[in-house]
Amino acid sequence: MPPPGQQGQHLATLPYEGRFWDVYLELEQREREPARGRLIFAAADLDNADPIRTGMIFVEDSTEEVTARARAMNPHQLLSLLRSCLP
């Protein structure tokens, strides 16, 4: 399920340190600007916890291209990003 208030596309579910993390892509496109995207990591067992968000790490001409780039990431890359966002 997407984090509250988000319309994210589910990309993957990853195990990390005894917890499952759902990974979502959040898209943003403003008129006359490139499409942007960030990843959102939500711990599957922590319903009330705030999800972890990256910065806008994808910048492409269209939302389709952003989605393709995000979907091309492998689990190792996604886990590396998750680890870099955790305290």
Short mmCIF file of C-alpha atoms in Angstrom, two decimals:
data_model
loop_
_atom_site.label_atom_id
_atom_site.label_comp_id
_atom_site.label_asym_id
_atom_site.label_seq_id
_atom_site.Cartn_x
_atom_site.Cartn_y
_atom_site.Cartn_z
CA MET A 1 0.00 0.00 0.00
CA PRO A 2 1.42 3.45 -0.86
CA PRO A 3 2.39 5.67 2.04
CA PRO A 4 -0.46 7.92 3.22
CA GLY A 5 -1.17 10.74 0.81
CA GLN A 6 1.05 9.35 -1.94
CA GLN A 7 0.16 8.04 -5.36
CA GLY A 8 3.40 6.09 -5.68
CA GLN A 9 3.96 3.18 -8.02
CA HIS A 10 5.12 0.06 -6.21
CA LEU A 11 8.53 -1.03 -7.52
CA ALA A 12 9.73 -3.75 -5.17
CA THR A 13 9.66 -5.30 -1.72
CA LEU A 14 13.08 -5.75 -0.16
CA PRO A 15 14.24 -7.58 2.97
CA TYR A 16 16.70 -5.63 5.10
CA GLU A 17 17.76 -6.26 8.71
CA GLY A 18 14.77 -8.42 9.59
CA ARG A 19 12.19 -6.09 8.06
CA PHE A 20 10.46 -5.91 4.68
CA TRP A 21 10.57 -2.56 2.89
CA ASP A 22 8.15 -1.58 0.14
CA VAL A 23 9.71 0.68 -2.48
CA TYR A 24 7.56 3.21 -4.34
CA LEU A 25 8.27 5.71 -7.08
CA GLU A 26 6.81 9.17 -6.58
CA LEU A 27 6.55 11.22 -9.79
CA GLU A 28 6.39 14.96 -10.26
CA GLN A 29 5.97 16.87 -13.50
CA ARG A 30 5.42 20.58 -13.81
CA GLU A 31 4.52 22.34 -17.00
CA ARG A 32 7.55 23.03 -19.22
CA GLU A 33 9.93 21.25 -16.83
CA PRO A 34 11.50 17.81 -16.92
CA ALA A 35 9.77 14.98 -15.10
CA ARG A 36 11.29 14.10 -11.73
CA GLY A 37 11.05 11.13 -9.44
CA ARG A 38 12.05 10.04 -5.97
CA LEU A 39 11.99 6.71 -4.19
CA ILE A 40 9.96 6.14 -1.06
CA PHE A 41 10.82 3.30 1.33
CA ALA A 42 8.07 2.18 3.71
CA ALA A 43 8.62 -0.48 6.37
CA ALA A 44 5.87 -3.03 5.79
CA ASP A 45 5.44 -3.75 9.51
CA LEU A 46 5.40 -0.14 10.74
CA ASP A 47 2.03 1.28 9.70
CA ASN A 48 2.37 4.52 11.68
CA ALA A 49 6.00 5.27 10.83
CA ASP A 50 6.88 8.01 8.38
CA PRO A 51 8.24 6.61 5.12
CA ILE A 52 11.79 7.40 4.08
CA ARG A 53 12.16 9.51 0.94
CA THR A 54 15.13 10.17 -1.29
CA GLY A 55 15.63 13.47 -3.02
CA MET A 56 14.50 13.83 -6.62
CA ILE A 57 17.10 11.44 -8.04
CA PHE A 58 15.53 10.88 -11.45
CA VAL A 59 15.24 13.71 -13.97
CA GLU A 60 14.06 12.85 -17.49
CA ASP A 61 12.01 14.34 -20.32
CA SER A 62 8.87 12.34 -19.46
CA THR A 63 7.31 10.44 -16.58
CA GLU A 64 7.56 7.28 -18.69
CA GLU A 65 11.35 7.68 -18.87
CA VAL A 66 11.58 8.30 -15.12
CA THR A 67 9.51 5.18 -14.49
CA ALA A 68 11.70 3.11 -16.84
CA ARG A 69 14.89 4.29 -15.09
CA ALA A 70 13.47 3.49 -11.66
CA ARG A 71 12.26 0.05 -12.77
CA ALA A 72 15.72 -0.68 -14.21
CA MET A 73 17.29 -0.48 -10.75
CA ASN A 74 18.26 -3.85 -9.34
CA PRO A 75 17.66 -4.94 -5.71
CA HIS A 76 21.30 -4.27 -4.74
CA GLN A 77 21.01 -0.66 -5.94
CA LEU A 78 17.69 -0.19 -4.14
CA LEU A 79 19.14 -1.60 -0.90
CA SER A 80 22.13 0.71 -1.21
CA LEU A 81 19.81 3.69 -1.48
CA LEU A 82 17.76 2.48 1.49
CA ARG A 83 20.90 2.08 3.62
CA SER A 84 22.07 5.56 2.65
CA CYS A 85 18.75 7.04 3.84
CA LEU A 86 18.56 5.25 7.20
CA PRO A 87 19.95 6.94 10.33
#
